[in-house]
PDB file of C-alpha atoms in Angstrom:
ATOM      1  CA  UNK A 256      12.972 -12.847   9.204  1.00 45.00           C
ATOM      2  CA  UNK A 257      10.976 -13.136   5.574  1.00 48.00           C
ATOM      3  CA  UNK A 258       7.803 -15.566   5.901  1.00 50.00           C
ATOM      4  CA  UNK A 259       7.688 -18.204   3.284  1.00 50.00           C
ATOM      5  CA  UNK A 260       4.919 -16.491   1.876  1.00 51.00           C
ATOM      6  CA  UNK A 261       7.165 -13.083   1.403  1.00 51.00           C
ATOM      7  CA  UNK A 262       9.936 -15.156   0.323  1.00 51.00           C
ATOM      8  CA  UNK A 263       7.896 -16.022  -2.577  1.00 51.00           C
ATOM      9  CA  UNK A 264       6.328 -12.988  -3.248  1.00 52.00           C
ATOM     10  CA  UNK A 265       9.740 -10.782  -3.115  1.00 51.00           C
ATOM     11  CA  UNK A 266      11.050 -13.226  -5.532  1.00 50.00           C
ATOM     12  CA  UNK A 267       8.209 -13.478  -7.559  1.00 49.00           C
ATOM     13  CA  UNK A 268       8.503  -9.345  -7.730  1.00 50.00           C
ATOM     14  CA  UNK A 269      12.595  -9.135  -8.758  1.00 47.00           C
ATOM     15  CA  UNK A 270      11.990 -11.835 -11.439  1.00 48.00           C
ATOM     16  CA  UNK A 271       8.794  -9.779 -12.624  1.00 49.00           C
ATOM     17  CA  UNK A 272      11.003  -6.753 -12.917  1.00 48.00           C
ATOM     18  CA  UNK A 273      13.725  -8.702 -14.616  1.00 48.00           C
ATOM     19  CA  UNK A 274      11.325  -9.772 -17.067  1.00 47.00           C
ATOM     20  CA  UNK A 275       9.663  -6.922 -17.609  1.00 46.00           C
ATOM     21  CA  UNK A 276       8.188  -6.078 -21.437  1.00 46.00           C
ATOM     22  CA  UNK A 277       5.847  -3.793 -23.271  1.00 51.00           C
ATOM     23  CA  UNK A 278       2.743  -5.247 -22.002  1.00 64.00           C
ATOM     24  CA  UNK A 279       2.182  -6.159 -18.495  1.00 71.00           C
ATOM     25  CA  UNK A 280       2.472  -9.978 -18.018  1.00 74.00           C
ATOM     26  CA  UNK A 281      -0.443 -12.014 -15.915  1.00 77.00           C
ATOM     27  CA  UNK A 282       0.861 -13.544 -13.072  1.00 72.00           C
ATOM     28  CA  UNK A 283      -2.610 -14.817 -11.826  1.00 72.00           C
ATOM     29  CA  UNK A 284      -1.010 -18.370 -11.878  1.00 73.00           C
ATOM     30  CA  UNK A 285       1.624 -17.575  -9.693  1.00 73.00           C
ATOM     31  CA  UNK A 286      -0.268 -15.671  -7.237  1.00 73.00           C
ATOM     32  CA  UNK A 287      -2.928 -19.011  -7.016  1.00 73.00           C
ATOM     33  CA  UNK A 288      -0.048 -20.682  -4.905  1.00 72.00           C
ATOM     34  CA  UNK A 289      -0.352 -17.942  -2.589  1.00 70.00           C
ATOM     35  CA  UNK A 290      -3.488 -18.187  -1.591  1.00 70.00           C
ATOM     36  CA  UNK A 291      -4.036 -19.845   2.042  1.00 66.00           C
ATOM     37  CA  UNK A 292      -7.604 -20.516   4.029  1.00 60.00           C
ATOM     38  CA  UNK A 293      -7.274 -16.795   5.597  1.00 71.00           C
ATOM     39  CA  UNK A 294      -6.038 -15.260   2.302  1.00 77.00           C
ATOM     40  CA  UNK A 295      -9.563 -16.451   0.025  1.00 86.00           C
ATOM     41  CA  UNK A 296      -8.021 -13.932  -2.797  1.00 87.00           C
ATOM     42  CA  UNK A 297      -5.381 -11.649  -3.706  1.00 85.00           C
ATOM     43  CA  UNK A 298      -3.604  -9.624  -6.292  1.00 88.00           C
ATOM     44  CA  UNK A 299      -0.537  -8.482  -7.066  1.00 86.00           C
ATOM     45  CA  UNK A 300       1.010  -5.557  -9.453  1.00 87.00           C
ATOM     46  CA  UNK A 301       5.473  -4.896 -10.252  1.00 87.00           C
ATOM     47  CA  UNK A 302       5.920  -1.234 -11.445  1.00 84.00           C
ATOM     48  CA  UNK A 303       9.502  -0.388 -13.674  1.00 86.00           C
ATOM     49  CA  UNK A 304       9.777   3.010 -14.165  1.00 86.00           C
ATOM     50  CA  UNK A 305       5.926   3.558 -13.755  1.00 84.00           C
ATOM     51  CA  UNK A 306       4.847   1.452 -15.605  1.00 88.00           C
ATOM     52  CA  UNK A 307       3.125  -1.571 -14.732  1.00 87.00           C
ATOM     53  CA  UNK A 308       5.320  -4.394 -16.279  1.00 89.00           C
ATOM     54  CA  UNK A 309       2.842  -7.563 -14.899  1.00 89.00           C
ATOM     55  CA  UNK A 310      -0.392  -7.687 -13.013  1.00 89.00           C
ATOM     56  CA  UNK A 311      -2.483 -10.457 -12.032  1.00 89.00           C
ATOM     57  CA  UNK A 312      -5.427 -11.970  -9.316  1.00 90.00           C
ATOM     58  CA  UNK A 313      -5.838 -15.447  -7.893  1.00 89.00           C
ATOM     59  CA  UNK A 314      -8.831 -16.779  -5.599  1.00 89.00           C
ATOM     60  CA  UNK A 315     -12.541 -15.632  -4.734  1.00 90.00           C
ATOM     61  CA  UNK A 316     -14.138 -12.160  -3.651  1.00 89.00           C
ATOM     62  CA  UNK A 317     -14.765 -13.711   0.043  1.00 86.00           C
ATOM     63  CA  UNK A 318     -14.545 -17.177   1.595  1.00 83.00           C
ATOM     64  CA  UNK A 319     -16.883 -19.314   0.748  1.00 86.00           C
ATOM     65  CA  UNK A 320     -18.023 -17.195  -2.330  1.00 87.00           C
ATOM     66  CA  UNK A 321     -18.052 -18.745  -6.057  1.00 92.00           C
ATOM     67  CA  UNK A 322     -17.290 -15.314  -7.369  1.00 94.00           C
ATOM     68  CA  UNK A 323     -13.892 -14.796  -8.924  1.00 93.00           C
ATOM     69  CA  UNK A 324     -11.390 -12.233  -7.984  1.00 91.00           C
ATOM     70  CA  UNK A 325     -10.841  -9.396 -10.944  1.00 92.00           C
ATOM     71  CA  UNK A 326      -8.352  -7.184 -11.761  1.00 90.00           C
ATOM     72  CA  UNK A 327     -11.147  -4.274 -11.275  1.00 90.00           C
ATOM     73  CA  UNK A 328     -11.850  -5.283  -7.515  1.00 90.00           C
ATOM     74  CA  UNK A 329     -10.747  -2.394  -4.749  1.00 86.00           C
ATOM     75  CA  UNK A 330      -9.391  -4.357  -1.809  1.00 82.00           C
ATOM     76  CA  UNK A 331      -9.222  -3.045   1.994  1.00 79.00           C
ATOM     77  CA  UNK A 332      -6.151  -2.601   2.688  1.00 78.00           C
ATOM     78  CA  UNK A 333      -6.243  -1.952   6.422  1.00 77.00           C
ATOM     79  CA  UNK A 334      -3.420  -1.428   8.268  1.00 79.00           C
ATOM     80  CA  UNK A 335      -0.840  -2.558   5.046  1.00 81.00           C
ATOM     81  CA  UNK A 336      -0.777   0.981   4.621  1.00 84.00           C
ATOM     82  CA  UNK A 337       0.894   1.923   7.306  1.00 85.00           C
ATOM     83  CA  UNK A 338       3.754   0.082   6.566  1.00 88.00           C
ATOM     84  CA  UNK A 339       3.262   1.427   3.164  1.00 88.00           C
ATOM     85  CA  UNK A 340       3.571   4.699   4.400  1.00 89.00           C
ATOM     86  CA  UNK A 341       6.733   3.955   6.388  1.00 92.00           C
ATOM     87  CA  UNK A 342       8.445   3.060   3.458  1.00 92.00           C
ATOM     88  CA  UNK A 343       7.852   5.629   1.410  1.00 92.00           C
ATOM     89  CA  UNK A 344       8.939   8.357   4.383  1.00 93.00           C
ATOM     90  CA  UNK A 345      11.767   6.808   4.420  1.00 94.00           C
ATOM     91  CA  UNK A 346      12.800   6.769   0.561  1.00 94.00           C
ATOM     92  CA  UNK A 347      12.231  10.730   0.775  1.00 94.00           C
ATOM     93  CA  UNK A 348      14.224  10.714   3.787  1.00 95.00           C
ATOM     94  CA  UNK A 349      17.138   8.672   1.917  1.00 96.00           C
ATOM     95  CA  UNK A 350      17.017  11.145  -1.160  1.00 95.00           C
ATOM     96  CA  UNK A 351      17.116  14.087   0.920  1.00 94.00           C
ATOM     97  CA  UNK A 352      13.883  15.489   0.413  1.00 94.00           C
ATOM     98  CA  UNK A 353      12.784  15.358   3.763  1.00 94.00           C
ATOM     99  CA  UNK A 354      14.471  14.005   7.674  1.00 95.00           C
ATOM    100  CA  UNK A 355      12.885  11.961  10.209  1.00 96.00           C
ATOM    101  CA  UNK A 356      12.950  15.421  12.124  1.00 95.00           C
ATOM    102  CA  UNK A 357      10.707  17.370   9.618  1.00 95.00           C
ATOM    103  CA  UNK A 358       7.556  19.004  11.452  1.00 94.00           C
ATOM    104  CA  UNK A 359       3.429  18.640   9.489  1.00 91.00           C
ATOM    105  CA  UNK A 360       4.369  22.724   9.391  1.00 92.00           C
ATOM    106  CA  UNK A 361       7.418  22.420   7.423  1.00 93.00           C
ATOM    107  CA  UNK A 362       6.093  20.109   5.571  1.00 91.00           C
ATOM    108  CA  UNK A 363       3.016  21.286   4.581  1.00 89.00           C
ATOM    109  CA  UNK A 364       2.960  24.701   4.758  1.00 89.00           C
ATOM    110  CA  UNK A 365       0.141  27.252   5.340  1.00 88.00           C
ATOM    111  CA  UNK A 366      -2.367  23.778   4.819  1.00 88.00           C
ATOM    112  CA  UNK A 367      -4.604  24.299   7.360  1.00 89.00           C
ATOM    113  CA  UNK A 368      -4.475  22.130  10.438  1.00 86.00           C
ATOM    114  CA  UNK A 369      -4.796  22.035  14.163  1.00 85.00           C
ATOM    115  CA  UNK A 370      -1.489  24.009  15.308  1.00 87.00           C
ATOM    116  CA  UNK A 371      -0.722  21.688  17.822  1.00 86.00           C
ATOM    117  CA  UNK A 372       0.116  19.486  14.709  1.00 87.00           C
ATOM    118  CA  UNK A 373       2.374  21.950  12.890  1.00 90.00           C
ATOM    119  CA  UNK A 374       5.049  20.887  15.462  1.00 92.00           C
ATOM    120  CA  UNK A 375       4.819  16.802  15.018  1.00 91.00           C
ATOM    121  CA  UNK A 376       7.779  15.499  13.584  1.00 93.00           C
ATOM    122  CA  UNK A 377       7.942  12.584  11.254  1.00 93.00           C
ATOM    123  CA  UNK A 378       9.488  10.620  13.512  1.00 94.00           C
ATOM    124  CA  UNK A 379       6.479  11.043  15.953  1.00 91.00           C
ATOM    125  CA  UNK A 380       4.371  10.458  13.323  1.00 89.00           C
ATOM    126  CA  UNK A 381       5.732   6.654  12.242  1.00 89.00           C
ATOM    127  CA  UNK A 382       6.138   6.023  15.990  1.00 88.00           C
ATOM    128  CA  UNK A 383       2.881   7.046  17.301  1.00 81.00           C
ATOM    129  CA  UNK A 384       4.004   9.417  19.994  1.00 82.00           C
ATOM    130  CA  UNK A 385       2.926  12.548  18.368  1.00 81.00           C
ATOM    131  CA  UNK A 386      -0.379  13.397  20.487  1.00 79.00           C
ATOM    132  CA  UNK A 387      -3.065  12.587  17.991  1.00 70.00           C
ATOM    133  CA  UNK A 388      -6.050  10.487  19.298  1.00 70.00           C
ATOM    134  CA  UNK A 389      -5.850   6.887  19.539  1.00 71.00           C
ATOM    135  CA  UNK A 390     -10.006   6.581  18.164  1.00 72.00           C
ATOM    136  CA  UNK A 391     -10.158   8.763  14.952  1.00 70.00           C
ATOM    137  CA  UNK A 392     -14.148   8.856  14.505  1.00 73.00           C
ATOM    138  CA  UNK A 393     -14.920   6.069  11.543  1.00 72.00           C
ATOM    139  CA  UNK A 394     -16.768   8.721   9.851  1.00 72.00           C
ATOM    140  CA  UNK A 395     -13.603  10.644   8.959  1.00 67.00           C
ATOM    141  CA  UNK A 396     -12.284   7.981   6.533  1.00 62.00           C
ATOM    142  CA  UNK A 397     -15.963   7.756   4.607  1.00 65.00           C
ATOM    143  CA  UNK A 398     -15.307  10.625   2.419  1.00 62.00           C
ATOM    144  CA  UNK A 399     -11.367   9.582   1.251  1.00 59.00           C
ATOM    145  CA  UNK A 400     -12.075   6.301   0.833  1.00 58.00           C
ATOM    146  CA  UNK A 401     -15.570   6.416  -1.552  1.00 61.00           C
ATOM    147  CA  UNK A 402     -16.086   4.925  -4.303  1.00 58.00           C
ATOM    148  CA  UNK A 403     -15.070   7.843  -6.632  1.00 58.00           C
ATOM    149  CA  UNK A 404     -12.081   8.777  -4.393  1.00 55.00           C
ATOM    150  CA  UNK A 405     -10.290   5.119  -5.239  1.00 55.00           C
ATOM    151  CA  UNK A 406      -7.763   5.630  -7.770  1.00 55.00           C
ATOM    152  CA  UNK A 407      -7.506   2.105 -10.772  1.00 52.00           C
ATOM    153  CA  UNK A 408      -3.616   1.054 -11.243  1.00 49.00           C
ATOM    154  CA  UNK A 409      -4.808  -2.037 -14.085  1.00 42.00           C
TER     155      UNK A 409
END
């Protein structure tokens, strides 16, 4: 069942997209209802055809804080992406490109990897059940996730 809050949001998207034009549009207003005591800021961006058709923020860096949200902020995403992730799997999976039973090996190659790995499936992956460790050490997600690494969509 859709929260109220993704009721909103997945409407606000498909009217975004049906209004799309040559320059994005700023939905900053609309995000502002939104916004909730746990949520202190947010923004939002609709892609058609990759392009972004509107972008916009609402609310303040942190709670309590007088500073503004901006379109430039990077945001921590947490665990959003692994429901991010899921979704795109499964769009390649729907096309064709790849099945819930492709292996890390088929998939990627000769990259190199631990070869215990070349034999995880997808589907293991998504699911958790493939044998990698439950504590990743933080320090492996430092060097991916610097400040040069993060990629601007505005």
């Amino acid at each position: 069942m859709i929260s109220g809050f993704g009721r909103i949001f997945a409407g606000w998207v498909l009217l975004s997209v049906a209004l799309a034009s040559a320059s994005p549009a700023d939905i900053g207003d609309d995000l502002t209802q939104l916004l909730s005591a746990e949520v202190p800021g947010i923004a939002a961006a609709a892609y058609l055809q990759g392009e972004v058709v509107a972008a916009g923020v609402a609310g303040y860096r942190k709670v309590g804080s007088p500073e503004k949200v901006t379109l430039e902020d990077r945001f921590h995403l947490g665990s959003c992406t692994k429901s991010m992730t899921a979704t795109l799997a499964a769009i390649l999976v729907k096309e064709g490109e790849i099945s819930w039973s492709t292996t890390c090996g088929e998939a990627f190659g000769e990259m190199k990897m631990n070869s215990a790995f070349r034999k995880v499936t997808l589907k293991e992956l998504l699911t958790n059940t493939g044998g990698l460790p439950t504590d990743v050490p933080s320090q492996l997600w430092h060097r991916p996730f610097a400040k040069n690494n993060c990629r601007k969509i505005s």
